[in-house]
Amino acid sequence: MRVLILGGTAEARALAAVLDPRPDVHVVSSLAGRVSNPRLPVGEVHEGGFGGPDGLAAWIHGNAIDALVDATHPFAARMSASAAEVARRTGVPLLVLRRPGWTEEPGDSWHRVASLNAAADLLPSLGRRVFLTTGRRSLPVFAALDGLWFLARSVDPPEPPIPGNVRILLARGPYTVEGERALIEDHRLDVLVTKDSGGSMTTAKLVAARELGLPVVMVDRPAPPGGVRLVTTPDAVVEWLGGLAADRRHDG
């Protein structure tokens, strides 16, 4: 069975590590190239994207792909929509692998919003020195807010020019609670803005915000495409692939 993983996440790498040694599976992991020097999964890797749904459909056909796993970032809505469209068009089975979102705990002060623009609208009522962890492409949404200062953390630098009220911090998780607490205290930050990405690599900032009493503006993740099955663990993907293989043997 030839499996294409649309990846770039820790879950995608874990899935590739499980599947690659198996003699009955050939796995290809696709990375869109949004991050320089990404963490590479084991096995065959396709880098650089496909050029939209048409390109993805052509690549799947040309490479005789039997199953498609969308294990992209929870906020990669365009890629997920393309995967769903291509699955409908080609008939290749699709499964979405998404880690669960974060859950508010006692002591948290979260303000959930539906979009980055809604987060920007809310911010002036919550603080003046902002810890911004929503990615380098989100910076223009916030940088024009008068009277606010931002510490914006991202893996890669944003495109210049950088507004004067923004300091860029380049870093890659996982992070520690002690480190996040020190970062907040050293920069006198009084509000955190983040996306509900889920996972354990960046939860330390939420713990630190809770301990220090910071409000958190939490941008909700987009809903997955309609009509697709969603699972939360690589083991569930392996089980799904086993069912597909059994169906193929039965049909054969």
GROMACS .gro file of C-alpha atoms in nm:
model
  252
    1MET     CA    1   0.000   0.000   0.000
    2ARG     CA    2   0.134   0.342  -0.100
    3VAL     CA    3   0.045   0.610   0.155
    4LEU     CA    4   0.092   0.986   0.119
    5ILE     CA    5   0.114   1.181   0.448
    6LEU     CA    6   0.056   1.554   0.421
    7GLY     CA    7   0.281   1.642   0.710
    8GLY     CA    8   0.496   1.895   0.888
    9THR     CA    9   0.365   1.813   1.238
   10ALA     CA   10   0.496   1.597   1.520
   11GLU     CA   11   0.203   1.361   1.463
   12ALA     CA   12   0.297   1.323   1.097
   13ARG     CA   13   0.656   1.239   1.190
   14ALA     CA   14   0.538   0.986   1.449
   15LEU     CA   15   0.311   0.822   1.191
   16ALA     CA   16   0.590   0.800   0.935
   17ALA     CA   17   0.817   0.642   1.197
   18VAL     CA   18   0.555   0.373   1.261
   19LEU     CA   19   0.479   0.302   0.895
   20ASP     CA   20   0.818   0.326   0.729
   21PRO     CA   21   0.965  -0.002   0.866
   22ARG     CA   22   0.663  -0.204   0.757
   23PRO     CA   23   0.720  -0.416   0.445
   24ASP     CA   24   0.354  -0.387   0.341
   25VAL     CA   25   0.354  -0.006   0.329
   26HIS     CA   26   0.546   0.251   0.128
   27VAL     CA   27   0.505   0.592   0.288
   28VAL     CA   28   0.580   0.933   0.140
   29SER     CA   29   0.569   1.241   0.365
   30SER     CA   30   0.499   1.577   0.205
   31LEU     CA   31   0.631   1.903   0.351
   32ALA     CA   32   0.498   2.228   0.208
   33GLY     CA   33   0.822   2.419   0.267
   34ARG     CA   34   0.670   2.688   0.489
   35VAL     CA   35   0.950   2.654   0.747
   36SER     CA   36   1.322   2.665   0.673
   37ASN     CA   37   1.525   2.370   0.801
   38PRO     CA   38   1.220   2.163   0.904
   39ARG     CA   39   1.238   1.850   1.114
   40LEU     CA   40   1.233   1.570   0.857
   41PRO     CA   41   1.042   1.245   0.904
   42VAL     CA   42   1.193   0.906   0.832
   43GLY     CA   43   1.136   0.756   0.491
   44GLU     CA   44   1.073   0.921   0.156
   45VAL     CA   45   1.003   1.295   0.166
   46HIS     CA   46   0.843   1.521  -0.094
   47GLU     CA   47   0.923   1.889  -0.033
   48GLY     CA   48   0.771   2.202  -0.182
   49GLY     CA   49   0.400   2.136  -0.212
   50PHE     CA   50   0.204   2.033  -0.521
   51GLY     CA   51   0.061   2.350  -0.674
   52GLY     CA   52  -0.297   2.328  -0.554
   53PRO     CA   53  -0.562   2.057  -0.589
   54ASP     CA   54  -0.486   1.989  -0.957
   55GLY     CA   55  -0.119   1.935  -0.884
   56LEU     CA   56  -0.193   1.713  -0.586
   57ALA     CA   57  -0.440   1.503  -0.785
   58ALA     CA   58  -0.188   1.461  -1.065
   59TRP     CA   59   0.088   1.363  -0.821
   60ILE     CA   60  -0.137   1.107  -0.649
   61HIS     CA   61  -0.229   0.956  -0.985
   62GLY     CA   62   0.129   0.956  -1.113
   63ASN     CA   63   0.262   0.792  -0.798
   64ALA     CA   64  -0.016   0.533  -0.758
   65ILE     CA   65  -0.111   0.651  -0.409
   66ASP     CA   66  -0.361   0.420  -0.235
   67ALA     CA   67  -0.440   0.627   0.077
   68LEU     CA   68  -0.406   0.990   0.182
   69VAL     CA   69  -0.351   1.112   0.540
   70ASP     CA   70  -0.393   1.480   0.615
   71ALA     CA   71  -0.165   1.533   0.915
   72THR     CA   72  -0.103   1.903   0.853
   73HIS     CA   73  -0.115   2.177   1.115
   74PRO     CA   74  -0.464   2.238   1.261
   75PHE     CA   75  -0.459   2.586   1.105
   76ALA     CA   76  -0.355   2.471   0.756
   77ALA     CA   77  -0.713   2.511   0.634
   78ARG     CA   78  -0.627   2.559   0.267
   79MET     CA   79  -0.422   2.240   0.249
   80SER     CA   80  -0.692   2.041   0.428
   81ALA     CA   81  -0.956   2.175   0.189
   82SER     CA   82  -0.738   2.075  -0.108
   83ALA     CA   83  -0.689   1.726   0.033
   84ALA     CA   84  -1.064   1.678   0.080
   85GLU     CA   85  -1.136   1.801  -0.273
   86VAL     CA   86  -0.873   1.573  -0.425
   87ALA     CA   87  -1.001   1.271  -0.230
   88ARG     CA   88  -1.351   1.330  -0.366
   89ARG     CA   89  -1.217   1.381  -0.716
   90THR     CA   90  -0.985   1.079  -0.727
   91GLY     CA   91  -1.164   0.836  -0.496
   92VAL     CA   92  -0.848   0.787  -0.290
   93PRO     CA   93  -0.945   0.727   0.076
   94LEU     CA   94  -0.866   1.020   0.306
   95LEU     CA   95  -0.821   1.034   0.683
   96VAL     CA   96  -0.749   1.350   0.885
   97LEU     CA   97  -0.505   1.320   1.176
   98ARG     CA   98  -0.542   1.613   1.420
   99ARG     CA   99  -0.407   1.640   1.771
  100PRO     CA  100  -0.672   1.756   2.020
  101GLY     CA  101  -0.696   2.125   2.100
  102TRP     CA  102  -0.607   2.269   2.439
  103THR     CA  103  -0.854   2.272   2.727
  104GLU     CA  104  -0.893   2.557   2.975
  105GLU     CA  105  -0.796   2.460   3.328
  106PRO     CA  106  -0.874   2.609   3.671
  107GLY     CA  107  -0.687   2.937   3.709
  108ASP     CA  108  -0.683   3.012   3.337
  109SER     CA  109  -0.827   3.336   3.200
  110TRP     CA  110  -0.891   3.255   2.835
  111HIS     CA  111  -1.075   3.467   2.583
  112ARG     CA  112  -1.166   3.254   2.283
  113VAL     CA  113  -1.202   3.430   1.948
  114ALA     CA  114  -1.281   3.307   1.600
  115SER     CA  115  -1.003   3.482   1.408
  116LEU     CA  116  -0.681   3.681   1.426
  117ASN     CA  117  -0.873   3.998   1.347
  118ALA     CA  118  -1.105   3.933   1.641
  119ALA     CA  119  -0.798   3.882   1.861
  120ALA     CA  120  -0.659   4.218   1.750
  121ASP     CA  121  -0.990   4.388   1.827
  122LEU     CA  122  -0.995   4.244   2.179
  123LEU     CA  123  -0.632   4.303   2.275
  124PRO     CA  124  -0.642   4.672   2.379
  125SER     CA  125  -0.893   4.588   2.653
  126LEU     CA  126  -0.666   4.321   2.805
  127GLY     CA  127  -0.309   4.453   2.808
  128ARG     CA  128  -0.037   4.668   2.661
  129ARG     CA  129   0.267   4.439   2.637
  130VAL     CA  130   0.177   4.138   2.427
  131PHE     CA  131   0.337   3.796   2.394
  132LEU     CA  132   0.240   3.709   2.034
  133THR     CA  133   0.280   3.343   1.932
  134THR     CA  134   0.052   3.319   1.629
  135GLY     CA  135   0.321   3.285   1.361
  136ARG     CA  136   0.521   3.524   1.147
  137ARG     CA  137   0.252   3.568   0.883
  138SER     CA  138   0.007   3.705   1.139
  139LEU     CA  139   0.219   4.005   1.233
  140PRO     CA  140   0.049   4.261   1.005
  141VAL     CA  141  -0.284   4.198   1.177
  142PHE     CA  142  -0.148   4.323   1.510
  143ALA     CA  143   0.143   4.558   1.438
  144ALA     CA  144  -0.076   4.860   1.357
  145LEU     CA  145  -0.237   4.863   1.703
  146ASP     CA  146  -0.143   5.195   1.865
  147GLY     CA  147  -0.016   5.190   2.220
  148LEU     CA  148   0.069   4.818   2.226
  149TRP     CA  149   0.414   4.657   2.228
  150PHE     CA  150   0.472   4.303   2.101
  151LEU     CA  151   0.721   4.028   2.162
  152ALA     CA  152   0.652   3.814   1.855
  153ARG     CA  153   0.801   3.464   1.857
  154SER     CA  154   0.835   3.254   1.543
  155VAL     CA  155   1.058   2.985   1.396
  156ASP     CA  156   1.153   3.193   1.091
  157PRO     CA  157   1.184   3.573   1.063
  158PRO     CA  158   0.886   3.764   0.921
  159GLU     CA  159   0.917   3.965   0.603
  160PRO     CA  160   1.052   4.317   0.658
  161PRO     CA  161   0.984   4.590   0.738
  162ILE     CA  162   0.930   4.515   1.107
  163PRO     CA  163   0.724   4.781   1.290
  164GLY     CA  164   0.896   4.965   1.574
  165ASN     CA  165   0.650   4.832   1.833
  166VAL     CA  166   0.750   4.472   1.761
  167ARG     CA  167   1.050   4.275   1.883
  168ILE     CA  168   1.109   3.947   1.701
  169LEU     CA  169   1.223   3.641   1.895
  170LEU     CA  170   1.332   3.348   1.678
  171ALA     CA  171   1.294   3.015   1.858
  172ARG     CA  172   1.163   2.664   1.809
  173GLY     CA  173   0.990   2.452   2.073
  174PRO     CA  174   0.960   2.256   2.287
  175TYR     CA  175   0.976   2.517   2.562
  176THR     CA  176   0.991   2.491   2.941
  177VAL     CA  177   0.760   2.653   3.195
  178GLU     CA  178   1.061   2.809   3.369
  179GLY     CA  179   1.184   2.959   3.042
  180GLU     CA  180   0.842   3.094   2.948
  181ARG     CA  181   0.791   3.243   3.292
  182ALA     CA  182   1.127   3.418   3.275
  183LEU     CA  183   1.049   3.549   2.925
  184ILE     CA  184   0.718   3.695   3.042
  185GLU     CA  185   0.868   3.853   3.352
  186ASP     CA  186   1.181   3.990   3.182
  187HIS     CA  187   0.974   4.166   2.914
  188ARG     CA  188   0.694   4.268   3.153
  189LEU     CA  189   0.436   4.101   2.928
  190ASP     CA  190   0.074   4.125   3.044
  191VAL     CA  191  -0.124   3.929   2.782
  192LEU     CA  192  -0.064   3.622   2.565
  193VAL     CA  193  -0.207   3.568   2.215
  194THR     CA  194  -0.190   3.220   2.066
  195LYS     CA  195  -0.367   2.978   1.834
  196ASP     CA  196  -0.535   2.663   1.963
  197SER     CA  197  -0.275   2.441   1.800
  198GLY     CA  198  -0.283   2.175   2.069
  199GLY     CA  199   0.000   1.937   2.147
  200SER     CA  200   0.266   1.939   2.416
  201MET     CA  201   0.553   2.124   2.249
  202THR     CA  202   0.422   2.474   2.327
  203THR     CA  203   0.194   2.425   2.627
  204ALA     CA  204   0.453   2.572   2.865
  205LYS     CA  205   0.346   2.926   2.774
  206LEU     CA  206  -0.010   2.846   2.885
  207VAL     CA  207   0.112   2.711   3.219
  208ALA     CA  208   0.331   3.017   3.272
  209ALA     CA  209   0.043   3.250   3.185
  210ARG     CA  210  -0.178   3.068   3.436
  211GLU     CA  211   0.082   3.090   3.710
  212LEU     CA  212   0.144   3.461   3.648
  213GLY     CA  213  -0.222   3.553   3.606
  214LEU     CA  214  -0.198   3.663   3.242
  215PRO     CA  215  -0.510   3.667   3.025
  216VAL     CA  216  -0.484   3.453   2.713
  217VAL     CA  217  -0.646   3.534   2.380
  218MET     CA  218  -0.702   3.193   2.220
  219VAL     CA  219  -0.776   3.183   1.847
  220ASP     CA  220  -1.001   2.887   1.770
  221ARG     CA  221  -0.886   2.645   1.503
  222PRO     CA  222  -1.085   2.623   1.178
  223ALA     CA  223  -1.326   2.336   1.141
  224PRO     CA  224  -1.203   2.043   0.928
  225PRO     CA  225  -1.362   1.998   0.585
  226GLY     CA  226  -1.707   1.841   0.591
  227GLY     CA  227  -1.754   1.475   0.516
  228VAL     CA  228  -1.409   1.358   0.625
  229ARG     CA  229  -1.319   1.124   0.910
  230LEU     CA  230  -1.096   1.266   1.184
  231VAL     CA  231  -0.875   1.079   1.432
  232THR     CA  232  -0.636   1.207   1.698
  233THR     CA  233  -0.356   0.947   1.718
  234PRO     CA  234  -0.114   0.776   1.477
  235ASP     CA  235  -0.236   0.439   1.611
  236ALA     CA  236  -0.585   0.518   1.482
  237VAL     CA  237  -0.436   0.583   1.136
  238VAL     CA  238  -0.258   0.248   1.143
  239GLU     CA  239  -0.586   0.077   1.232
  240TRP     CA  240  -0.762   0.258   0.945
  241LEU     CA  241  -0.494   0.153   0.698
  242GLY     CA  242  -0.530  -0.205   0.819
  243GLY     CA  243  -0.899  -0.189   0.739
  244LEU     CA  244  -0.826  -0.057   0.391
  245ALA     CA  245  -0.577  -0.338   0.332
  246ALA     CA  246  -0.830  -0.597   0.446
  247ASP     CA  247  -1.090  -0.455   0.211
  248ARG     CA  248  -0.845  -0.472  -0.077
  249ARG     CA  249  -0.765  -0.837  -0.004
  250HIS     CA  250  -1.137  -0.915   0.012
  251ASP     CA  251  -1.205  -0.738  -0.317
  252GLY     CA  252  -0.910  -0.912  -0.478
   0.00000   0.00000   0.00000
